[in-house]
């Protein structure tokens, strides 16, 4: 069993609901032994300043939760930086103030477009999907993160809206990305949220996990992307099956931005 959830949102994210003590209790009930809270810090032009809580508030809330924690679940402090390549000043502010254990860098939209969640999939969006990958390379060049979050995020909502999506044309770009991530000791996340959406898949799926392993990828975290306490730890059994099928015998956890590997065999 995977007992670590490294993508968890609390009420400090604009789209989540529960406080960290409530999430910790739910995590313990599900057999988890550590969770990393990774609230949103958006770095796009789309209402970023209104959506984000000050990092100092995020950390103070986390420290209060740690002090009051009556569970056996270890609490780590992370952040999900949304599109840090768009507004670098916001990303730099976040990481300079945060003292994070773990940083996810995610792309929720490309420049000039809204979140993939709200995109119009009645039109051909292939150019936007390619720009998504091009912008992941920008994030990689920036480099101040630990893993890329929910690769192929757009897949969740394209499939939801009936878009005919074939991910195979993006495998070459993904391979280049994976090789560069490996060279820079960066990793990816296996995000289980899609298992509970119409796409019924993790992001990334098994084909991309195998490619990541073949390209020398080592660092891989697992996260539920939960936005309410009831969803923490969801999909961990399936995540373990996929990781083993892709050739991984471990997952990665972080403390003070330093990776450590835990066996899943």
PDB file of C-alpha atoms in Angstrom:
ATOM      1  CA  UNK A   1       0.000   0.000   0.000  1.00  0.00           C
ATOM      2  CA  UNK A   2       1.137   3.540  -0.741  1.00  0.00           C
ATOM      3  CA  UNK A   3       0.799   5.501   2.494  1.00  0.00           C
ATOM      4  CA  UNK A   4       1.971   8.920   1.277  1.00  0.00           C
ATOM      5  CA  UNK A   5      -0.172  11.542  -0.479  1.00  0.00           C
ATOM      6  CA  UNK A   6       1.903  14.370  -1.931  1.00  0.00           C
ATOM      7  CA  UNK A   7      -0.798  16.481  -3.579  1.00  0.00           C
ATOM      8  CA  UNK A   8      -3.383  17.692  -1.066  1.00  0.00           C
ATOM      9  CA  UNK A   9      -5.355  20.952  -1.030  1.00  0.00           C
ATOM     10  CA  UNK A  10      -6.806  22.636   2.044  1.00  0.00           C
ATOM     11  CA  UNK A  11      -9.278  25.508   2.299  1.00  0.00           C
ATOM     12  CA  UNK A  12      -6.383  27.880   1.599  1.00  0.00           C
ATOM     13  CA  UNK A  13      -6.718  26.853  -2.050  1.00  0.00           C
ATOM     14  CA  UNK A  14      -9.437  28.864  -3.799  1.00  0.00           C
ATOM     15  CA  UNK A  15     -11.204  25.684  -4.926  1.00  0.00           C
ATOM     16  CA  UNK A  16     -10.895  23.482  -1.813  1.00  0.00           C
ATOM     17  CA  UNK A  17     -12.851  23.164   1.403  1.00  0.00           C
ATOM     18  CA  UNK A  18     -11.336  21.554   4.503  1.00  0.00           C
ATOM     19  CA  UNK A  19      -8.722  22.517   7.069  1.00  0.00           C
ATOM     20  CA  UNK A  20      -5.547  20.512   7.583  1.00  0.00           C
ATOM     21  CA  UNK A  21      -6.540  18.885  10.925  1.00  0.00           C
ATOM     22  CA  UNK A  22      -9.698  17.527   9.261  1.00  0.00           C
ATOM     23  CA  UNK A  23      -7.640  16.245   6.336  1.00  0.00           C
ATOM     24  CA  UNK A  24      -5.112  14.626   8.690  1.00  0.00           C
ATOM     25  CA  UNK A  25      -7.888  12.734  10.489  1.00  0.00           C
ATOM     26  CA  UNK A  26      -9.274  11.517   7.164  1.00  0.00           C
ATOM     27  CA  UNK A  27      -5.765  10.459   6.088  1.00  0.00           C
ATOM     28  CA  UNK A  28      -5.291   8.423   9.254  1.00  0.00           C
ATOM     29  CA  UNK A  29      -8.629   6.678   8.745  1.00  0.00           C
ATOM     30  CA  UNK A  30      -7.398   5.650   5.282  1.00  0.00           C
ATOM     31  CA  UNK A  31      -4.095   4.260   6.557  1.00  0.00           C
ATOM     32  CA  UNK A  32      -1.804   7.031   5.352  1.00  0.00           C
ATOM     33  CA  UNK A  33       1.268   7.907   7.398  1.00  0.00           C
ATOM     34  CA  UNK A  34       2.215  11.201   5.742  1.00  0.00           C
ATOM     35  CA  UNK A  35       0.636  13.881   3.609  1.00  0.00           C
ATOM     36  CA  UNK A  36       2.037  16.996   2.014  1.00  0.00           C
ATOM     37  CA  UNK A  37      -0.310  19.964   1.792  1.00  0.00           C
ATOM     38  CA  UNK A  38       0.210  21.624  -1.600  1.00  0.00           C
ATOM     39  CA  UNK A  39      -2.153  24.562  -1.809  1.00  0.00           C
ATOM     40  CA  UNK A  40      -2.447  26.510  -5.027  1.00  0.00           C
ATOM     41  CA  UNK A  41      -0.223  29.481  -5.729  1.00  0.00           C
ATOM     42  CA  UNK A  42      -1.153  30.621  -9.211  1.00  0.00           C
ATOM     43  CA  UNK A  43       1.383  32.520 -11.292  1.00  0.00           C
ATOM     44  CA  UNK A  44      -0.804  33.354 -14.298  1.00  0.00           C
ATOM     45  CA  UNK A  45      -2.431  36.572 -15.445  1.00  0.00           C
ATOM     46  CA  UNK A  46      -5.873  35.179 -14.554  1.00  0.00           C
ATOM     47  CA  UNK A  47      -6.752  36.671 -11.153  1.00  0.00           C
ATOM     48  CA  UNK A  48      -3.606  35.309  -9.549  1.00  0.00           C
ATOM     49  CA  UNK A  49      -3.342  38.094  -7.048  1.00  0.00           C
ATOM     50  CA  UNK A  50      -6.958  37.623  -5.952  1.00  0.00           C
ATOM     51  CA  UNK A  51      -6.760  33.814  -5.757  1.00  0.00           C
ATOM     52  CA  UNK A  52      -3.515  33.408  -3.841  1.00  0.00           C
ATOM     53  CA  UNK A  53      -3.189  33.480  -0.083  1.00  0.00           C
ATOM     54  CA  UNK A  54       0.047  35.003   1.221  1.00  0.00           C
ATOM     55  CA  UNK A  55       2.669  32.318   1.616  1.00  0.00           C
ATOM     56  CA  UNK A  56       3.276  33.543   5.160  1.00  0.00           C
ATOM     57  CA  UNK A  57      -0.378  32.768   5.959  1.00  0.00           C
ATOM     58  CA  UNK A  58      -0.054  29.339   4.368  1.00  0.00           C
ATOM     59  CA  UNK A  59       2.980  28.521   6.492  1.00  0.00           C
ATOM     60  CA  UNK A  60       1.506  29.884   9.730  1.00  0.00           C
ATOM     61  CA  UNK A  61      -1.647  27.834   9.180  1.00  0.00           C
ATOM     62  CA  UNK A  62       0.465  24.751   8.494  1.00  0.00           C
ATOM     63  CA  UNK A  63       2.565  25.245  11.651  1.00  0.00           C
ATOM     64  CA  UNK A  64      -0.561  25.627  13.782  1.00  0.00           C
ATOM     65  CA  UNK A  65      -1.917  22.413  12.323  1.00  0.00           C
ATOM     66  CA  UNK A  66       1.340  20.583  13.068  1.00  0.00           C
ATOM     67  CA  UNK A  67       1.305  21.826  16.658  1.00  0.00           C
ATOM     68  CA  UNK A  68      -2.307  20.696  17.112  1.00  0.00           C
ATOM     69  CA  UNK A  69      -1.964  17.420  15.191  1.00  0.00           C
ATOM     70  CA  UNK A  70      -3.341  14.538  17.279  1.00  0.00           C
ATOM     71  CA  UNK A  71      -2.992  11.911  14.550  1.00  0.00           C
ATOM     72  CA  UNK A  72      -0.075   9.667  13.612  1.00  0.00           C
ATOM     73  CA  UNK A  73       0.029  11.249  10.157  1.00  0.00           C
ATOM     74  CA  UNK A  74       3.118  13.304   9.461  1.00  0.00           C
ATOM     75  CA  UNK A  75       2.343  16.683   7.894  1.00  0.00           C
ATOM     76  CA  UNK A  76       4.676  18.222   5.302  1.00  0.00           C
ATOM     77  CA  UNK A  77       4.518  21.704   3.791  1.00  0.00           C
ATOM     78  CA  UNK A  78       4.420  22.059   0.037  1.00  0.00           C
ATOM     79  CA  UNK A  79       2.911  24.193  -2.679  1.00  0.00           C
ATOM     80  CA  UNK A  80       1.497  23.757  -6.170  1.00  0.00           C
ATOM     81  CA  UNK A  81       2.878  26.573  -8.303  1.00  0.00           C
ATOM     82  CA  UNK A  82       0.544  27.107 -11.242  1.00  0.00           C
ATOM     83  CA  UNK A  83       2.363  28.211 -14.410  1.00  0.00           C
ATOM     84  CA  UNK A  84       5.479  29.641 -12.738  1.00  0.00           C
ATOM     85  CA  UNK A  85       6.778  30.465 -16.235  1.00  0.00           C
ATOM     86  CA  UNK A  86       4.032  33.073 -16.737  1.00  0.00           C
ATOM     87  CA  UNK A  87       4.681  35.469 -13.879  1.00  0.00           C
ATOM     88  CA  UNK A  88       8.132  34.680 -12.595  1.00  0.00           C
ATOM     89  CA  UNK A  89       7.964  37.419  -9.963  1.00  0.00           C
ATOM     90  CA  UNK A  90       5.096  35.630  -8.236  1.00  0.00           C
ATOM     91  CA  UNK A  91       6.846  32.268  -8.374  1.00  0.00           C
ATOM     92  CA  UNK A  92      10.047  33.762  -7.012  1.00  0.00           C
ATOM     93  CA  UNK A  93       8.112  35.481  -4.220  1.00  0.00           C
ATOM     94  CA  UNK A  94       6.476  32.229  -3.225  1.00  0.00           C
ATOM     95  CA  UNK A  95       9.620  30.166  -3.026  1.00  0.00           C
ATOM     96  CA  UNK A  96      11.639  32.899  -1.319  1.00  0.00           C
ATOM     97  CA  UNK A  97       9.092  33.157   1.484  1.00  0.00           C
ATOM     98  CA  UNK A  98       7.948  29.591   1.840  1.00  0.00           C
ATOM     99  CA  UNK A  99      10.519  27.238   3.408  1.00  0.00           C
ATOM    100  CA  UNK A 100       8.785  24.427   1.596  1.00  0.00           C
ATOM    101  CA  UNK A 101       9.424  20.719   1.900  1.00  0.00           C
ATOM    102  CA  UNK A 102       8.185  20.119  -1.634  1.00  0.00           C
ATOM    103  CA  UNK A 103       7.248  22.117  -4.746  1.00  0.00           C
ATOM    104  CA  UNK A 104       4.976  20.950  -7.567  1.00  0.00           C
ATOM    105  CA  UNK A 105       5.098  22.970 -10.785  1.00  0.00           C
ATOM    106  CA  UNK A 106       1.909  22.593 -12.794  1.00  0.00           C
ATOM    107  CA  UNK A 107       0.530  23.977 -16.026  1.00  0.00           C
ATOM    108  CA  UNK A 108      -3.213  24.616 -15.884  1.00  0.00           C
ATOM    109  CA  UNK A 109      -3.345  26.804 -18.975  1.00  0.00           C
ATOM    110  CA  UNK A 110      -1.140  28.207 -21.716  1.00  0.00           C
ATOM    111  CA  UNK A 111      -0.526  31.906 -22.273  1.00  0.00           C
ATOM    112  CA  UNK A 112      -3.574  33.687 -23.569  1.00  0.00           C
ATOM    113  CA  UNK A 113      -6.001  30.905 -22.662  1.00  0.00           C
ATOM    114  CA  UNK A 114      -8.006  30.114 -19.570  1.00  0.00           C
ATOM    115  CA  UNK A 115      -7.758  26.956 -17.513  1.00  0.00           C
ATOM    116  CA  UNK A 116      -8.110  23.733 -19.498  1.00  0.00           C
ATOM    117  CA  UNK A 117     -11.081  23.041 -17.216  1.00  0.00           C
ATOM    118  CA  UNK A 118     -13.060  25.740 -19.049  1.00  0.00           C
ATOM    119  CA  UNK A 119     -11.704  25.379 -22.582  1.00  0.00           C
ATOM    120  CA  UNK A 120     -14.043  25.073 -25.571  1.00  0.00           C
ATOM    121  CA  UNK A 121     -13.408  21.524 -26.796  1.00  0.00           C
ATOM    122  CA  UNK A 122     -15.802  21.858 -29.719  1.00  0.00           C
ATOM    123  CA  UNK A 123     -12.808  23.302 -31.596  1.00  0.00           C
ATOM    124  CA  UNK A 124      -9.493  21.717 -32.564  1.00  0.00           C
ATOM    125  CA  UNK A 125      -7.180  22.395 -29.632  1.00  0.00           C
ATOM    126  CA  UNK A 126      -4.116  20.547 -30.942  1.00  0.00           C
ATOM    127  CA  UNK A 127      -2.020  23.762 -31.167  1.00  0.00           C
ATOM    128  CA  UNK A 128      -2.852  24.553 -27.537  1.00  0.00           C
ATOM    129  CA  UNK A 129      -1.887  21.053 -26.395  1.00  0.00           C
ATOM    130  CA  UNK A 130       1.458  21.422 -28.162  1.00  0.00           C
ATOM    131  CA  UNK A 131       1.975  24.804 -26.510  1.00  0.00           C
ATOM    132  CA  UNK A 132       1.274  23.109 -23.196  1.00  0.00           C
ATOM    133  CA  UNK A 133       4.344  20.931 -23.741  1.00  0.00           C
ATOM    134  CA  UNK A 134       6.420  23.847 -24.993  1.00  0.00           C
ATOM    135  CA  UNK A 135       5.611  25.719 -21.800  1.00  0.00           C
ATOM    136  CA  UNK A 136       6.591  22.726 -19.671  1.00  0.00           C
ATOM    137  CA  UNK A 137      10.081  23.145 -21.150  1.00  0.00           C
ATOM    138  CA  UNK A 138       9.981  26.783 -20.009  1.00  0.00           C
ATOM    139  CA  UNK A 139       9.136  25.609 -16.491  1.00  0.00           C
ATOM    140  CA  UNK A 140      11.996  23.138 -16.671  1.00  0.00           C
ATOM    141  CA  UNK A 141      14.430  25.872 -17.683  1.00  0.00           C
ATOM    142  CA  UNK A 142      13.247  27.934 -14.702  1.00  0.00           C
ATOM    143  CA  UNK A 143      13.972  24.884 -12.632  1.00  0.00           C
ATOM    144  CA  UNK A 144      13.007  25.878  -9.091  1.00  0.00           C
ATOM    145  CA  UNK A 145      10.648  22.975  -8.413  1.00  0.00           C
ATOM    146  CA  UNK A 146      10.781  19.291  -7.523  1.00  0.00           C
ATOM    147  CA  UNK A 147       8.224  17.609  -9.802  1.00  0.00           C
ATOM    148  CA  UNK A 148       5.982  18.455 -12.743  1.00  0.00           C
ATOM    149  CA  UNK A 149       2.368  17.986 -11.684  1.00  0.00           C
ATOM    150  CA  UNK A 150      -0.381  15.998 -13.416  1.00  0.00           C
ATOM    151  CA  UNK A 151       1.245  15.688 -16.856  1.00  0.00           C
ATOM    152  CA  UNK A 152      -1.406  15.818 -19.599  1.00  0.00           C
ATOM    153  CA  UNK A 153      -3.758  17.724 -17.312  1.00  0.00           C
ATOM    154  CA  UNK A 154      -5.806  18.800 -20.342  1.00  0.00           C
ATOM    155  CA  UNK A 155      -6.793  15.161 -20.933  1.00  0.00           C
ATOM    156  CA  UNK A 156      -9.190  15.237 -17.967  1.00  0.00           C
ATOM    157  CA  UNK A 157     -11.423  17.897 -19.465  1.00  0.00           C
ATOM    158  CA  UNK A 158     -11.045  17.134 -23.147  1.00  0.00           C
ATOM    159  CA  UNK A 159     -12.401  13.629 -22.545  1.00  0.00           C
ATOM    160  CA  UNK A 160     -15.094  14.992 -20.209  1.00  0.00           C
ATOM    161  CA  UNK A 161     -16.391  17.165 -23.046  1.00  0.00           C
ATOM    162  CA  UNK A 162     -16.300  14.441 -25.687  1.00  0.00           C
ATOM    163  CA  UNK A 163     -13.142  15.604 -27.481  1.00  0.00           C
ATOM    164  CA  UNK A 164     -11.441  12.884 -29.540  1.00  0.00           C
ATOM    165  CA  UNK A 165      -7.974  12.889 -27.989  1.00  0.00           C
ATOM    166  CA  UNK A 166      -4.952  10.827 -28.989  1.00  0.00           C
ATOM    167  CA  UNK A 167      -1.927  11.403 -26.751  1.00  0.00           C
ATOM    168  CA  UNK A 168       0.510   9.428 -28.905  1.00  0.00           C
ATOM    169  CA  UNK A 169       1.615  12.507 -30.939  1.00  0.00           C
ATOM    170  CA  UNK A 170       2.956  14.010 -27.699  1.00  0.00           C
ATOM    171  CA  UNK A 171       5.148  11.072 -26.720  1.00  0.00           C
ATOM    172  CA  UNK A 172       8.217  12.477 -28.517  1.00  0.00           C
ATOM    173  CA  UNK A 173       7.933  15.807 -26.702  1.00  0.00           C
ATOM    174  CA  UNK A 174       7.323  13.982 -23.437  1.00  0.00           C
ATOM    175  CA  UNK A 175      10.423  11.859 -23.999  1.00  0.00           C
ATOM    176  CA  UNK A 176      12.569  14.956 -24.480  1.00  0.00           C
ATOM    177  CA  UNK A 177      11.068  16.482 -21.357  1.00  0.00           C
ATOM    178  CA  UNK A 178      11.663  13.331 -19.322  1.00  0.00           C
ATOM    179  CA  UNK A 179      15.306  13.052 -20.360  1.00  0.00           C
ATOM    180  CA  UNK A 180      15.935  16.646 -19.338  1.00  0.00           C
ATOM    181  CA  UNK A 181      14.107  16.194 -16.041  1.00  0.00           C
ATOM    182  CA  UNK A 182      16.284  13.179 -15.268  1.00  0.00           C
ATOM    183  CA  UNK A 183      19.480  15.099 -16.073  1.00  0.00           C
ATOM    184  CA  UNK A 184      18.437  17.880 -13.694  1.00  0.00           C
ATOM    185  CA  UNK A 185      17.369  15.520 -10.875  1.00  0.00           C
ATOM    186  CA  UNK A 186      13.752  16.606 -11.217  1.00  0.00           C
ATOM    187  CA  UNK A 187      10.743  14.337 -11.387  1.00  0.00           C
ATOM    188  CA  UNK A 188       7.082  13.931 -12.171  1.00  0.00           C
ATOM    189  CA  UNK A 189       3.950  13.285 -10.180  1.00  0.00           C
ATOM    190  CA  UNK A 190       1.554  10.380 -10.670  1.00  0.00           C
ATOM    191  CA  UNK A 191      -1.780  12.096 -10.073  1.00  0.00           C
ATOM    192  CA  UNK A 192      -4.735   9.845  -9.297  1.00  0.00           C
ATOM    193  CA  UNK A 193      -7.585  12.377  -9.548  1.00  0.00           C
ATOM    194  CA  UNK A 194      -8.399  11.422 -13.131  1.00  0.00           C
ATOM    195  CA  UNK A 195      -9.369   7.920 -12.014  1.00  0.00           C
ATOM    196  CA  UNK A 196     -12.512   9.484 -10.550  1.00  0.00           C
ATOM    197  CA  UNK A 197     -13.335  11.644 -13.572  1.00  0.00           C
ATOM    198  CA  UNK A 198     -14.793  10.656 -16.952  1.00  0.00           C
ATOM    199  CA  UNK A 199     -11.285  10.038 -18.325  1.00  0.00           C
ATOM    200  CA  UNK A 200     -10.850   7.181 -15.777  1.00  0.00           C
ATOM    201  CA  UNK A 201      -7.057   7.427 -15.998  1.00  0.00           C
ATOM    202  CA  UNK A 202      -4.176   8.773 -13.990  1.00  0.00           C
ATOM    203  CA  UNK A 203      -2.178  11.717 -15.265  1.00  0.00           C
ATOM    204  CA  UNK A 204       0.116  10.593 -16.722  1.00  0.00           C
ATOM    205  CA  UNK A 205      -1.069   7.141 -17.785  1.00  0.00           C
ATOM    206  CA  UNK A 206       0.894   3.916 -18.064  1.00  0.00           C
ATOM    207  CA  UNK A 207       2.359   4.628 -21.524  1.00  0.00           C
ATOM    208  CA  UNK A 208       3.904   7.868 -20.273  1.00  0.00           C
ATOM    209  CA  UNK A 209       5.068   6.266 -17.006  1.00  0.00           C
ATOM    210  CA  UNK A 210       6.912   3.577 -18.963  1.00  0.00           C
ATOM    211  CA  UNK A 211       8.458   6.208 -21.214  1.00  0.00           C
ATOM    212  CA  UNK A 212       9.559   8.205 -18.169  1.00  0.00           C
ATOM    213  CA  UNK A 213      11.260   5.120 -16.748  1.00  0.00           C
ATOM    214  CA  UNK A 214      12.909   4.331 -20.106  1.00  0.00           C
ATOM    215  CA  UNK A 215      14.218   7.915 -20.297  1.00  0.00           C
ATOM    216  CA  UNK A 216      16.021   7.566 -16.976  1.00  0.00           C
ATOM    217  CA  UNK A 217      13.332   9.049 -14.753  1.00  0.00           C
ATOM    218  CA  UNK A 218      13.762   8.239 -11.079  1.00  0.00           C
ATOM    219  CA  UNK A 219      11.925  10.799  -8.967  1.00  0.00           C
ATOM    220  CA  UNK A 220       8.183  10.138  -8.876  1.00  0.00           C
ATOM    221  CA  UNK A 221       5.671  11.222  -6.263  1.00  0.00           C
ATOM    222  CA  UNK A 222       2.039  10.149  -5.924  1.00  0.00           C
ATOM    223  CA  UNK A 223      -0.800  12.540  -5.195  1.00  0.00           C
ATOM    224  CA  UNK A 224      -4.571  12.370  -4.978  1.00  0.00           C
ATOM    225  CA  UNK A 225      -5.011  16.067  -5.860  1.00  0.00           C
ATOM    226  CA  UNK A 226      -7.712  16.045  -3.211  1.00  0.00           C
ATOM    227  CA  UNK A 227      -9.753  19.201  -2.692  1.00  0.00           C
ATOM    228  CA  UNK A 228     -11.778  17.824   0.186  1.00  0.00           C
ATOM    229  CA  UNK A 229     -10.821  15.615   3.102  1.00  0.00           C
ATOM    230  CA  UNK A 230     -12.929  12.683   1.902  1.00  0.00           C
ATOM    231  CA  UNK A 231     -10.759  12.392  -1.216  1.00  0.00           C
ATOM    232  CA  UNK A 232      -7.317  12.287   0.410  1.00  0.00           C
ATOM    233  CA  UNK A 233      -5.460   9.109  -0.482  1.00  0.00           C
ATOM    234  CA  UNK A 234      -7.812   8.115  -3.294  1.00  0.00           C
ATOM    235  CA  UNK A 235      -6.465   5.818  -5.991  1.00  0.00           C
ATOM    236  CA  UNK A 236      -3.287   4.743  -4.199  1.00  0.00           C
ATOM    237  CA  UNK A 237      -3.779   1.034  -4.871  1.00  0.00           C
ATOM    238  CA  UNK A 238      -4.183   1.677  -8.589  1.00  0.00           C
ATOM    239  CA  UNK A 239      -1.180   4.003  -8.541  1.00  0.00           C
ATOM    240  CA  UNK A 240       0.940   1.234  -7.043  1.00  0.00           C
ATOM    241  CA  UNK A 241      -0.204  -1.205  -9.765  1.00  0.00           C
ATOM    242  CA  UNK A 242       0.710   1.253 -12.512  1.00  0.00           C
ATOM    243  CA  UNK A 243       4.092   2.089 -11.027  1.00  0.00           C
ATOM    244  CA  UNK A 244       5.027  -1.568 -10.713  1.00  0.00           C
ATOM    245  CA  UNK A 245       3.843  -2.210 -14.279  1.00  0.00           C
ATOM    246  CA  UNK A 246       6.053   0.657 -15.478  1.00  0.00           C
ATOM    247  CA  UNK A 247       9.085  -0.801 -13.697  1.00  0.00           C
ATOM    248  CA  UNK A 248       9.205   1.373 -10.576  1.00  0.00           C
ATOM    249  CA  UNK A 249       9.816  -0.316  -7.239  1.00  0.00           C
ATOM    250  CA  UNK A 250       9.597   2.829  -5.113  1.00  0.00           C
ATOM    251  CA  UNK A 251       7.992   6.241  -4.738  1.00  0.00           C
ATOM    252  CA  UNK A 252       9.613   9.503  -3.716  1.00  0.00           C
ATOM    253  CA  UNK A 253       8.905  11.636  -0.655  1.00  0.00           C
ATOM    254  CA  UNK A 254      10.470  14.973   0.236  1.00  0.00           C
ATOM    255  CA  UNK A 255      11.585  16.913   3.278  1.00  0.00           C
ATOM    256  CA  UNK A 256      13.337  20.278   3.020  1.00  0.00           C
ATOM    257  CA  UNK A 257      13.317  19.808  -0.780  1.00  0.00           C
ATOM    258  CA  UNK A 258      15.413  16.644  -0.413  1.00  0.00           C
ATOM    259  CA  UNK A 259      14.087  13.430  -2.013  1.00  0.00           C
ATOM    260  CA  UNK A 260      13.960  10.061  -0.307  1.00  0.00           C
ATOM    261  CA  UNK A 261      12.842   6.784  -1.858  1.00  0.00           C
ATOM    262  CA  UNK A 262      10.325   4.372  -0.283  1.00  0.00           C
ATOM    263  CA  UNK A 263       9.799   0.828  -1.547  1.00  0.00           C
ATOM    264  CA  UNK A 264       6.342  -0.130  -2.825  1.00  0.00           C
ATOM    265  CA  UNK A 265       7.129  -3.812  -3.335  1.00  0.00           C
TER     266      UNK A 265
END
